[in-house]
mmCIF file of N, CA and C in Angstrom:
data_model
loop_
_atom_site.group_PDB
_atom_site.id
_atom_site.type_symbol
_atom_site.label_atom_id
_atom_site.label_comp_id
_atom_site.label_asym_id
_atom_site.label_seq_id
_atom_site.Cartn_x
_atom_site.Cartn_y
_atom_site.Cartn_z
ATOM 1 N N MET A 140 -49.814 33.328 -92.534
ATOM 2 C CA MET A 140 -50.685 32.623 -93.471
ATOM 3 C C MET A 140 -50.299 31.391 -93.959
ATOM 4 N N ALA A 141 -49.026 31.156 -93.129
ATOM 5 C CA ALA A 141 -48.960 29.300 -93.743
ATOM 6 C C ALA A 141 -49.423 28.582 -91.890
ATOM 7 N N GLY A 142 -50.384 30.118 -91.547
ATOM 8 C CA GLY A 142 -51.115 28.537 -90.471
ATOM 9 C C GLY A 142 -52.548 28.680 -91.188
ATOM 10 N N ARG A 143 -52.904 29.890 -91.933
ATOM 11 C CA ARG A 143 -54.360 29.380 -92.268
ATOM 12 C C ARG A 143 -53.847 28.888 -93.017
ATOM 13 N N LEU A 144 -52.632 28.850 -94.226
ATOM 14 C CA LEU A 144 -52.791 27.504 -95.231
ATOM 15 C C LEU A 144 -52.856 25.909 -94.732
ATOM 16 N N SER A 145 -52.110 26.063 -93.972
ATOM 17 C CA SER A 145 -52.055 24.782 -93.268
ATOM 18 C C SER A 145 -53.398 24.167 -92.332
ATOM 19 N N GLN A 146 -54.088 25.119 -92.076
ATOM 20 C CA GLN A 146 -55.483 24.731 -91.327
ATOM 21 C C GLN A 146 -56.677 24.431 -92.382
ATOM 22 N N VAL A 147 -56.688 24.827 -93.854
ATOM 23 C CA VAL A 147 -57.208 24.844 -94.822
ATOM 24 C C VAL A 147 -57.288 23.084 -95.531
ATOM 25 N N ALA A 148 -55.669 22.883 -95.307
ATOM 26 C CA ALA A 148 -55.473 21.619 -95.652
ATOM 27 C C ALA A 148 -56.014 20.566 -95.000
ATOM 28 N N SER A 149 -56.154 21.261 -93.438
ATOM 29 C CA SER A 149 -55.453 19.959 -92.501
ATOM 30 C C SER A 149 -57.184 19.751 -93.139
ATOM 31 N N GLN A 150 -58.491 20.510 -92.299
ATOM 32 C CA GLN A 150 -59.460 20.332 -93.227
ATOM 33 C C GLN A 150 -59.694 19.757 -94.101
ATOM 34 N N ILE A 151 -59.438 19.926 -95.447
ATOM 35 C CA ILE A 151 -59.788 19.566 -97.340
ATOM 36 C C ILE A 151 -59.098 17.885 -96.682
ATOM 37 N N ILE A 152 -58.391 17.772 -95.870
ATOM 38 C CA ILE A 152 -58.753 16.262 -96.077
ATOM 39 C C ILE A 152 -58.505 15.633 -95.244
ATOM 40 N N GLY A 153 -59.228 15.803 -93.881
ATOM 41 C CA GLY A 153 -59.583 15.335 -92.818
ATOM 42 C C GLY A 153 -60.258 15.558 -91.894
ATOM 43 N N GLY A 154 -60.430 16.855 -91.884
ATOM 44 C CA GLY A 154 -60.345 17.088 -89.959
ATOM 45 C C GLY A 154 -59.783 18.432 -89.287
ATOM 46 N N ASN A 155 -59.672 17.373 -87.534
ATOM 47 C CA ASN A 155 -58.774 17.434 -87.088
ATOM 48 C C ASN A 155 -58.187 15.621 -86.688
ATOM 49 N N GLY A 156 -58.690 14.561 -87.303
ATOM 50 C CA GLY A 156 -57.976 13.496 -87.232
ATOM 51 C C GLY A 156 -56.116 13.809 -87.160
ATOM 52 N N LEU A 157 -55.417 12.767 -87.352
ATOM 53 C CA LEU A 157 -54.360 11.958 -86.983
ATOM 54 C C LEU A 157 -53.546 12.840 -89.287
ATOM 55 N N VAL A 158 -54.745 12.178 -90.134
ATOM 56 C CA VAL A 158 -53.600 12.439 -91.054
ATOM 57 C C VAL A 158 -54.036 14.106 -91.512
ATOM 58 N N GLY A 159 -55.093 15.560 -90.589
ATOM 59 C CA GLY A 159 -54.801 16.293 -91.232
ATOM 60 C C GLY A 159 -53.770 16.792 -90.343
ATOM 61 N N ARG A 160 -53.769 16.604 -88.980
ATOM 62 C CA ARG A 160 -52.407 17.322 -87.974
ATOM 63 C C ARG A 160 -50.592 16.799 -89.074
ATOM 64 N N SER A 161 -51.317 15.827 -89.098
ATOM 65 C CA SER A 161 -49.870 16.060 -89.095
ATOM 66 C C SER A 161 -49.599 16.345 -91.140
ATOM 67 N N ALA A 162 -50.579 16.751 -91.965
ATOM 68 C CA ALA A 162 -50.598 17.711 -92.844
ATOM 69 C C ALA A 162 -50.296 18.388 -92.767
ATOM 70 N N ALA A 163 -50.824 19.240 -91.615
ATOM 71 C CA ALA A 163 -51.521 20.171 -91.145
ATOM 72 C C ALA A 163 -49.312 21.416 -90.606
ATOM 73 N N SER A 164 -48.991 19.729 -90.134
ATOM 74 C CA SER A 164 -47.889 20.498 -89.172
ATOM 75 C C SER A 164 -47.039 20.843 -90.663
ATOM 76 N N SER A 165 -46.888 19.480 -91.144
ATOM 77 C CA SER A 165 -46.127 20.034 -92.733
ATOM 78 C C SER A 165 -45.681 20.778 -93.846
ATOM 79 N N LEU A 166 -47.158 20.686 -93.376
ATOM 80 C CA LEU A 166 -47.050 22.905 -94.239
ATOM 81 C C LEU A 166 -46.858 23.316 -93.005
ATOM 82 N N ARG A 167 -46.876 23.670 -92.350
ATOM 83 C CA ARG A 167 -46.550 24.514 -91.727
ATOM 84 C C ARG A 167 -44.735 25.055 -91.100
ATOM 85 N N LEU A 168 -43.816 24.397 -91.579
ATOM 86 C CA LEU A 168 -42.493 23.930 -91.025
ATOM 87 C C LEU A 168 -42.387 23.351 -93.646
ATOM 88 N N ARG A 169 -43.041 24.148 -94.024
ATOM 89 C CA ARG A 169 -42.456 23.484 -94.999
ATOM 90 C C ARG A 169 -41.921 22.331 -95.789
ATOM 91 N N SER A 170 -42.679 21.676 -95.216
ATOM 92 C CA SER A 170 -42.019 19.782 -95.679
ATOM 93 C C SER A 170 -40.634 20.063 -95.088
ATOM 94 N N GLY A 171 -40.544 20.158 -93.846
ATOM 95 C CA GLY A 171 -38.850 20.118 -92.881
ATOM 96 C C GLY A 171 -37.778 20.928 -93.325
ATOM 97 N N MET A 172 -38.486 21.156 -94.508
ATOM 98 C CA MET A 172 -37.186 22.535 -95.001
ATOM 99 C C MET A 172 -36.764 23.403 -93.904
ATOM 100 N N GLY A 173 -37.678 24.717 -93.337
ATOM 101 C CA GLY A 173 -37.697 25.843 -93.124
ATOM 102 C C GLY A 173 -37.567 26.544 -94.653
ATOM 103 N N LEU A 174 -37.355 27.567 -94.572
ATOM 104 C CA LEU A 174 -37.871 29.136 -95.482
ATOM 105 C C LEU A 174 -36.115 28.790 -95.890
ATOM 106 N N PRO A 175 -36.672 29.784 -96.995
ATOM 107 C CA PRO A 175 -35.630 29.267 -98.048
ATOM 108 C C PRO A 175 -34.738 30.396 -97.873
ATOM 109 N N VAL A 176 -34.422 31.555 -96.814
ATOM 110 C CA VAL A 176 -32.981 31.856 -96.467
ATOM 111 C C VAL A 176 -32.957 32.114 -95.373
ATOM 112 N N GLY A 177 -33.513 30.924 -94.267
ATOM 113 C CA GLY A 177 -32.813 30.792 -93.088
ATOM 114 C C GLY A 177 -34.388 31.735 -92.060
ATOM 115 N N LYS A 178 -33.837 31.616 -90.876
ATOM 116 C CA LYS A 178 -34.495 32.556 -90.111
ATOM 117 C C LYS A 178 -34.758 33.933 -89.883
ATOM 118 N N HIS A 179 -35.276 34.372 -90.219
ATOM 119 C CA HIS A 179 -35.945 35.782 -90.272
ATOM 120 C C HIS A 179 -35.768 36.416 -89.025
ATOM 121 N N ILE A 180 -34.867 37.092 -88.760
ATOM 122 C CA ILE A 180 -33.645 37.927 -87.754
ATOM 123 C C ILE A 180 -35.430 39.466 -87.666
ATOM 124 N N VAL A 181 -35.125 39.359 -86.221
ATOM 125 C CA VAL A 181 -36.229 40.586 -86.163
ATOM 126 C C VAL A 181 -35.094 41.929 -85.446
ATOM 127 N N PRO A 182 -35.279 42.404 -85.851
ATOM 128 C CA PRO A 182 -34.476 43.905 -85.409
ATOM 129 C C PRO A 182 -34.865 44.371 -83.855
ATOM 130 N N ASP A 183 -34.429 44.440 -82.972
ATOM 131 C CA ASP A 183 -34.788 45.210 -81.196
ATOM 132 C C ASP A 183 -33.527 45.963 -81.532
ATOM 133 N N ARG A 184 -33.508 46.860 -82.754
ATOM 134 C CA ARG A 184 -32.524 48.522 -82.113
ATOM 135 C C ARG A 184 -32.584 49.181 -83.309
ATOM 136 N N PRO A 185 -32.217 49.759 -83.302
ATOM 137 C CA PRO A 185 -32.924 50.633 -85.244
ATOM 138 C C PRO A 185 -31.612 49.817 -85.639
ATOM 139 N N LEU A 186 -31.738 49.744 -87.112
ATOM 140 C CA LEU A 186 -30.718 49.355 -88.524
ATOM 141 C C LEU A 186 -29.898 50.599 -88.430
ATOM 142 N N PRO A 187 -28.345 49.668 -88.291
ATOM 143 C CA PRO A 187 -27.406 50.889 -89.255
ATOM 144 C C PRO A 187 -27.467 52.041 -90.505
ATOM 145 N N VAL A 188 -26.836 52.755 -91.161
ATOM 146 C CA VAL A 188 -26.807 53.672 -91.602
ATOM 147 C C VAL A 188 -26.399 52.807 -93.008
ATOM 148 N N ASN A 189 -26.896 52.883 -94.040
ATOM 149 C CA ASN A 189 -26.621 52.304 -94.942
ATOM 150 C C ASN A 189 -26.988 50.702 -94.855
ATOM 151 N N ASP A 190 -27.311 49.798 -94.002
ATOM 152 C CA ASP A 190 -27.716 48.483 -93.681
ATOM 153 C C ASP A 190 -27.898 47.736 -94.934
ATOM 154 N N GLU A 191 -29.449 48.313 -95.782
ATOM 155 C CA GLU A 191 -29.706 47.743 -96.995
ATOM 156 C C GLU A 191 -28.160 47.039 -98.079
ATOM 157 N N LEU A 192 -27.243 47.973 -97.852
ATOM 158 C CA LEU A 192 -25.773 48.323 -98.919
ATOM 159 C C LEU A 192 -25.072 46.663 -98.533
ATOM 160 N N VAL A 193 -24.868 45.725 -97.436
ATOM 161 C CA VAL A 193 -24.621 44.637 -96.997
ATOM 162 C C VAL A 193 -25.449 43.606 -96.957
ATOM 163 N N TRP A 194 -24.925 42.660 -97.201
ATOM 164 C CA TRP A 194 -25.550 40.889 -97.878
ATOM 165 C C TRP A 194 -25.061 40.985 -96.246
ATOM 166 N N ASP A 195 -25.719 40.271 -96.096
ATOM 167 C CA ASP A 195 -25.511 39.131 -94.342
ATOM 168 C C ASP A 195 -26.138 38.116 -94.340
ATOM 169 N N ASN A 196 -25.928 36.879 -94.696
ATOM 170 C CA ASN A 196 -27.004 35.810 -94.865
ATOM 171 C C ASN A 196 -25.893 35.150 -93.563
ATOM 172 N N GLY A 197 -25.364 34.956 -92.281
ATOM 173 C CA GLY A 197 -25.722 34.826 -91.665
ATOM 174 C C GLY A 197 -23.532 34.031 -91.745
ATOM 175 N N THR A 198 -23.012 33.814 -92.530
ATOM 176 C CA THR A 198 -21.283 33.648 -92.402
ATOM 177 C C THR A 198 -20.438 34.764 -91.469
ATOM 178 N N SER A 199 -19.953 34.933 -91.753
ATOM 179 C CA SER A 199 -18.298 35.292 -90.541
ATOM 180 C C SER A 199 -18.411 36.820 -91.535
ATOM 181 N N PHE A 200 -18.167 36.916 -92.519
ATOM 182 C CA PHE A 200 -17.154 37.985 -93.708
ATOM 183 C C PHE A 200 -19.153 38.797 -94.409
ATOM 184 N N PRO A 201 -19.621 39.598 -93.552
ATOM 185 C CA PRO A 201 -21.448 39.927 -94.587
ATOM 186 C C PRO A 201 -19.713 40.506 -96.555
ATOM 187 N N GLU A 202 -20.985 40.323 -97.377
ATOM 188 C CA GLU A 202 -20.305 40.748 -98.495
ATOM 189 C C GLU A 202 -21.385 41.764 -98.537
ATOM 190 N N PRO A 203 -20.574 43.133 -99.593
ATOM 191 C CA PRO A 203 -21.533 44.038 -99.976
ATOM 192 C C PRO A 203 -22.400 44.048 -100.768
ATOM 193 N N CYS A 204 -23.498 45.050 -101.233
ATOM 194 C CA CYS A 204 -23.989 44.562 -102.287
ATOM 195 C C CYS A 204 -23.932 45.138 -104.143
ATOM 196 N N ILE A 205 -23.048 46.102 -103.601
ATOM 197 C CA ILE A 205 -22.455 47.413 -105.131
ATOM 198 C C ILE A 205 -21.181 46.307 -104.629
ATOM 199 N N ASP A 206 -20.722 45.741 -105.635
ATOM 200 C CA ASP A 206 -19.393 45.868 -106.251
ATOM 201 C C ASP A 206 -18.615 46.899 -106.494
ATOM 202 N N ARG A 207 -17.970 46.811 -105.532
ATOM 203 C CA ARG A 207 -16.281 48.117 -105.846
ATOM 204 C C ARG A 207 -15.825 48.153 -106.644
ATOM 205 N N ILE A 208 -15.896 48.012 -108.218
ATOM 206 C CA ILE A 208 -14.770 47.934 -108.885
ATOM 207 C C ILE A 208 -14.811 49.219 -109.823
ATOM 208 N N ALA A 209 -14.946 50.394 -109.664
ATOM 209 C CA ALA A 209 -14.917 51.823 -109.496
ATOM 210 C C ALA A 209 -13.776 52.089 -109.117
ATOM 211 N N ASP A 210 -12.894 51.822 -107.794
ATOM 212 C CA ASP A 210 -12.047 52.291 -107.387
ATOM 213 C C ASP A 210 -10.682 51.379 -108.075
ATOM 214 N N THR A 211 -11.054 49.694 -109.051
ATOM 215 C CA THR A 211 -9.835 49.380 -109.582
ATOM 216 C C THR A 211 -9.257 49.750 -111.435
ATOM 217 N N VAL A 212 -10.809 50.273 -111.464
ATOM 218 C CA VAL A 212 -11.141 50.657 -113.303
ATOM 219 C C VAL A 212 -11.070 52.146 -112.893
ATOM 220 N N GLY A 213 -10.907 52.587 -113.256
ATOM 221 C CA GLY A 213 -10.814 54.531 -114.206
ATOM 222 C C GLY A 213 -11.541 55.103 -115.454
ATOM 223 N N LYS A 214 -11.563 56.046 -114.662
ATOM 224 C CA LYS A 214 -12.718 56.540 -115.044
ATOM 225 C C LYS A 214 -12.199 56.561 -117.629
ATOM 226 N N TYR A 215 -10.531 56.829 -117.307
ATOM 227 C CA TYR A 215 -10.301 56.694 -119.105
ATOM 228 C C TYR A 215 -9.584 55.868 -119.582
ATOM 229 N N GLU A 216 -9.527 55.133 -118.822
ATOM 230 C CA GLU A 216 -8.911 52.910 -118.461
ATOM 231 C C GLU A 216 -10.227 51.968 -119.081
ATOM 232 N N ALA A 217 -11.185 52.473 -118.559
ATOM 233 C CA ALA A 217 -12.322 51.979 -118.619
ATOM 234 C C ALA A 217 -12.934 51.978 -120.420
ATOM 235 N N LEU A 218 -12.799 53.633 -120.729
ATOM 236 C CA LEU A 218 -12.933 54.518 -121.792
ATOM 237 C C LEU A 218 -11.466 53.635 -122.619
ATOM 238 N N GLY A 219 -11.163 53.873 -122.791
ATOM 239 C CA GLY A 219 -10.006 53.007 -123.666
ATOM 240 C C GLY A 219 -9.967 51.628 -123.692
ATOM 241 N N TRP A 220 -10.569 50.594 -122.910
ATOM 242 C CA TRP A 220 -11.032 49.160 -123.485
ATOM 243 C C TRP A 220 -12.166 49.484 -124.137
ATOM 244 N N LEU A 221 -13.026 50.312 -124.412
ATOM 245 C CA LEU A 221 -14.516 50.504 -124.981
ATOM 246 C C LEU A 221 -14.743 50.421 -126.321
ATOM 247 N N CYS A 222 -13.330 51.336 -126.140
ATOM 248 C CA CYS A 222 -12.965 52.340 -127.518
ATOM 249 C C CYS A 222 -11.909 50.483 -127.981
ATOM 250 N N GLY A 223 -11.069 50.749 -128.129
ATOM 251 C CA GLY A 223 -10.371 48.689 -128.085
ATOM 252 C C GLY A 223 -11.188 47.607 -129.048
ATOM 253 N N GLY A 224 -11.672 47.207 -127.632
ATOM 254 C CA GLY A 224 -13.236 46.173 -128.544
ATOM 255 C C GLY A 224 -14.257 47.099 -129.625
ATOM 256 N N LEU A 225 -14.329 47.892 -129.063
ATOM 257 C CA LEU A 225 -15.428 47.748 -130.617
ATOM 258 C C LEU A 225 -14.833 48.588 -131.931
ATOM 259 N N GLY A 226 -13.415 49.113 -131.693
ATOM 260 C CA GLY A 226 -12.609 49.035 -133.170
ATOM 261 C C GLY A 226 -11.860 47.807 -133.290
ATOM 262 N N PHE A 227 -12.111 47.271 -132.393
ATOM 263 C CA PHE A 227 -11.377 45.085 -132.656
ATOM 264 C C PHE A 227 -12.769 44.820 -133.549
ATOM 265 N N PHE A 228 -13.682 44.500 -133.886
ATOM 266 C CA PHE A 228 -14.412 44.406 -134.357
ATOM 267 C C PHE A 228 -15.265 44.724 -135.638
ATOM 268 N N ALA A 229 -14.638 46.487 -135.416
ATOM 269 C CA ALA A 229 -15.499 47.394 -136.772
ATOM 270 C C ALA A 229 -14.611 47.039 -137.652
ATOM 271 N N THR A 230 -13.074 46.390 -137.750
ATOM 272 C CA THR A 230 -11.334 46.382 -138.190
ATOM 273 C C THR A 230 -12.555 44.282 -138.965
ATOM 274 N N LEU A 231 -12.624 43.785 -138.041
ATOM 275 C CA LEU A 231 -12.703 42.876 -138.056
ATOM 276 C C LEU A 231 -13.711 42.522 -139.326
ATOM 277 N N GLY A 232 -15.070 43.385 -139.061
ATOM 278 C CA GLY A 232 -16.561 43.361 -139.535
ATOM 279 C C GLY A 232 -16.505 44.283 -140.950
ATOM 280 N N LEU A 233 -14.575 45.082 -141.173
ATOM 281 C CA LEU A 233 -14.696 45.938 -142.393
ATOM 282 C C LEU A 233 -14.304 44.601 -143.473
ATOM 283 N N MET A 234 -12.671 43.777 -142.180
ATOM 284 C CA MET A 234 -12.208 43.063 -142.859
ATOM 285 C C MET A 234 -12.765 41.778 -143.969
ATOM 286 N N ALA A 235 -14.131 41.518 -143.024
ATOM 287 C CA ALA A 235 -14.672 40.664 -143.585
ATOM 288 C C ALA A 235 -15.761 41.097 -144.907
ATOM 289 N N THR A 236 -15.522 42.749 -145.009
ATOM 290 C CA THR A 236 -16.678 43.112 -146.073
ATOM 291 C C THR A 236 -15.602 42.851 -147.105
ATOM 292 N N LEU A 237 -14.532 43.332 -147.271
ATOM 293 C CA LEU A 237 -13.477 43.835 -147.963
ATOM 294 C C LEU A 237 -12.502 42.236 -148.490
ATOM 295 N N ASN A 238 -12.692 41.148 -148.032
ATOM 296 C CA ASN A 238 -13.249 39.578 -148.032
ATOM 297 C C ASN A 238 -13.780 38.866 -148.706
ATOM 298 N N ASP A 239 -15.107 39.238 -149.034
ATOM 299 C CA ASP A 239 -16.133 38.722 -149.121
ATOM 300 C C ASP A 239 -16.076 38.087 -150.488
ATOM 301 N N LYS A 240 -16.173 36.471 -150.458
ATOM 302 C CA LYS A 240 -15.814 35.888 -151.892
ATOM 303 C C LYS A 240 -17.390 36.357 -152.406
ATOM 304 N N ALA A 241 -18.187 35.848 -152.075
ATOM 305 C CA ALA A 241 -19.485 35.611 -151.966
ATOM 306 C C ALA A 241 -20.197 37.138 -153.048
ATOM 307 N N SER A 242 -19.678 38.162 -152.504
ATOM 308 C CA SER A 242 -20.476 39.013 -153.850
ATOM 309 C C SER A 242 -19.394 39.320 -154.819
ATOM 310 N N LYS A 243 -18.158 39.058 -154.770
ATOM 311 C CA LYS A 243 -17.679 39.355 -155.541
ATOM 312 C C LYS A 243 -17.891 37.987 -157.005
ATOM 313 N N ILE A 244 -17.830 37.248 -156.835
ATOM 314 C CA ILE A 244 -18.656 36.360 -157.707
ATOM 315 C C ILE A 244 -19.557 35.411 -157.619
ATOM 316 N N PRO A 245 -20.513 35.993 -157.443
ATOM 317 C CA PRO A 245 -22.731 35.957 -157.271
ATOM 318 C C PRO A 245 -23.212 34.790 -158.058
ATOM 319 N N PHE A 246 -22.518 34.563 -158.209
ATOM 320 C CA PHE A 246 -22.608 32.585 -159.574
ATOM 321 C C PHE A 246 -21.272 32.100 -159.728
ATOM 322 N N THR A 247 -22.038 30.539 -159.513
ATOM 323 C CA THR A 247 -21.021 29.785 -159.656
ATOM 324 C C THR A 247 -20.820 29.931 -161.102
ATOM 325 N N PRO A 248 -19.496 29.743 -161.672
ATOM 326 C CA PRO A 248 -18.638 29.737 -163.276
ATOM 327 C C PRO A 248 -19.187 28.393 -164.173
ATOM 328 N N LYS A 249 -20.358 28.257 -165.048
ATOM 329 C CA LYS A 249 -20.639 26.997 -165.639
ATOM 330 C C LYS A 249 -20.149 26.903 -165.867
ATOM 331 N N VAL A 250 -19.631 25.200 -166.932
ATOM 332 C CA VAL A 250 -19.007 24.339 -167.209
ATOM 333 C C VAL A 250 -19.396 23.869 -168.275
ATOM 334 N N PHE A 251 -18.887 23.612 -169.764
ATOM 335 C CA PHE A 251 -19.542 23.156 -170.372
ATOM 336 C C PHE A 251 -19.038 22.726 -170.858
ATOM 337 N N PRO A 252 -19.133 21.132 -172.272
ATOM 338 C CA PRO A 252 -18.335 20.244 -172.591
ATOM 339 C C PRO A 252 -17.987 20.963 -174.382
ATOM 340 N N TYR A 253 -16.257 20.733 -174.506
ATOM 341 C CA TYR A 253 -15.960 20.475 -175.641
ATOM 342 C C TYR A 253 -15.421 22.450 -175.590
ATOM 343 N N ASP A 254 -14.362 22.648 -174.208
ATOM 344 C CA ASP A 254 -13.887 23.245 -174.721
ATOM 345 C C ASP A 254 -13.809 24.277 -173.889
ATOM 346 N N ASN A 255 -15.798 24.312 -173.199
ATOM 347 C CA ASN A 255 -15.801 25.550 -172.329
ATOM 348 C C ASN A 255 -16.337 26.111 -173.340
ATOM 349 N N LEU A 256 -16.837 25.406 -174.725
ATOM 350 C CA LEU A 256 -18.361 26.021 -176.217
ATOM 351 C C LEU A 256 -16.942 26.575 -176.836
ATOM 352 N N ARG A 257 -15.870 27.040 -176.378
ATOM 353 C CA ARG A 257 -15.463 28.141 -177.467
ATOM 354 C C ARG A 257 -15.015 27.982 -179.512
ATOM 355 N N VAL A 258 -16.061 27.135 -179.166
ATOM 356 C CA VAL A 258 -15.751 27.025 -181.128
ATOM 357 C C VAL A 258 -17.257 27.738 -181.059
ATOM 358 N N GLU A 259 -18.407 27.281 -180.367
ATOM 359 C CA GLU A 259 -20.294 27.473 -180.552
ATOM 360 C C GLU A 259 -19.884 29.132 -179.539
ATOM 361 N N LEU A 260 -19.531 29.094 -179.570
ATOM 362 C CA LEU A 260 -19.231 31.377 -178.834
ATOM 363 C C LEU A 260 -18.627 32.434 -179.328
ATOM 364 N N GLY A 261 -18.017 31.468 -180.375
ATOM 365 C CA GLY A 261 -17.165 32.530 -181.831
ATOM 366 C C GLY A 261 -15.305 32.412 -181.030
ATOM 367 N N GLY A 262 -15.713 31.563 -181.061
ATOM 368 C CA GLY A 262 -13.434 31.519 -180.957
ATOM 369 C C GLY A 262 -13.023 30.676 -182.224
ATOM 370 N N GLU A 263 -11.428 30.672 -182.253
ATOM 371 C CA GLU A 263 -11.133 30.291 -183.215
ATOM 372 C C GLU A 263 -11.966 28.804 -183.050
ATOM 373 N N PRO A 264 -11.707 28.528 -183.968
ATOM 374 C CA PRO A 264 -11.757 26.715 -184.387
ATOM 375 C C PRO A 264 -10.145 25.538 -183.534
#
């Protein structure tokens, strides 16, 4: 595929001249950087069983693709942590609902002059 693209690009840029050849070689090599994951290793023998479960990027320690967290955290311990976390947030929401001052006083108290209109509203003079 890269060869076809480089041929098309070299024809667009200038046929088989110097510029076309340099464009073809740079496109073929992806501007000198190579492939993003390194060279493709073509297997010459059958792959081992479950080979797709190991991420081998060429280092000396290939790592598994699936995290092995199931061995360290038990089923009931994970359930306890989940229930504890959900219980904490439910308690936090309940406390915020019970302590909601904006719903207890839906409007700001209005302050009137003359001792808050005590006499005008029927109070003792």
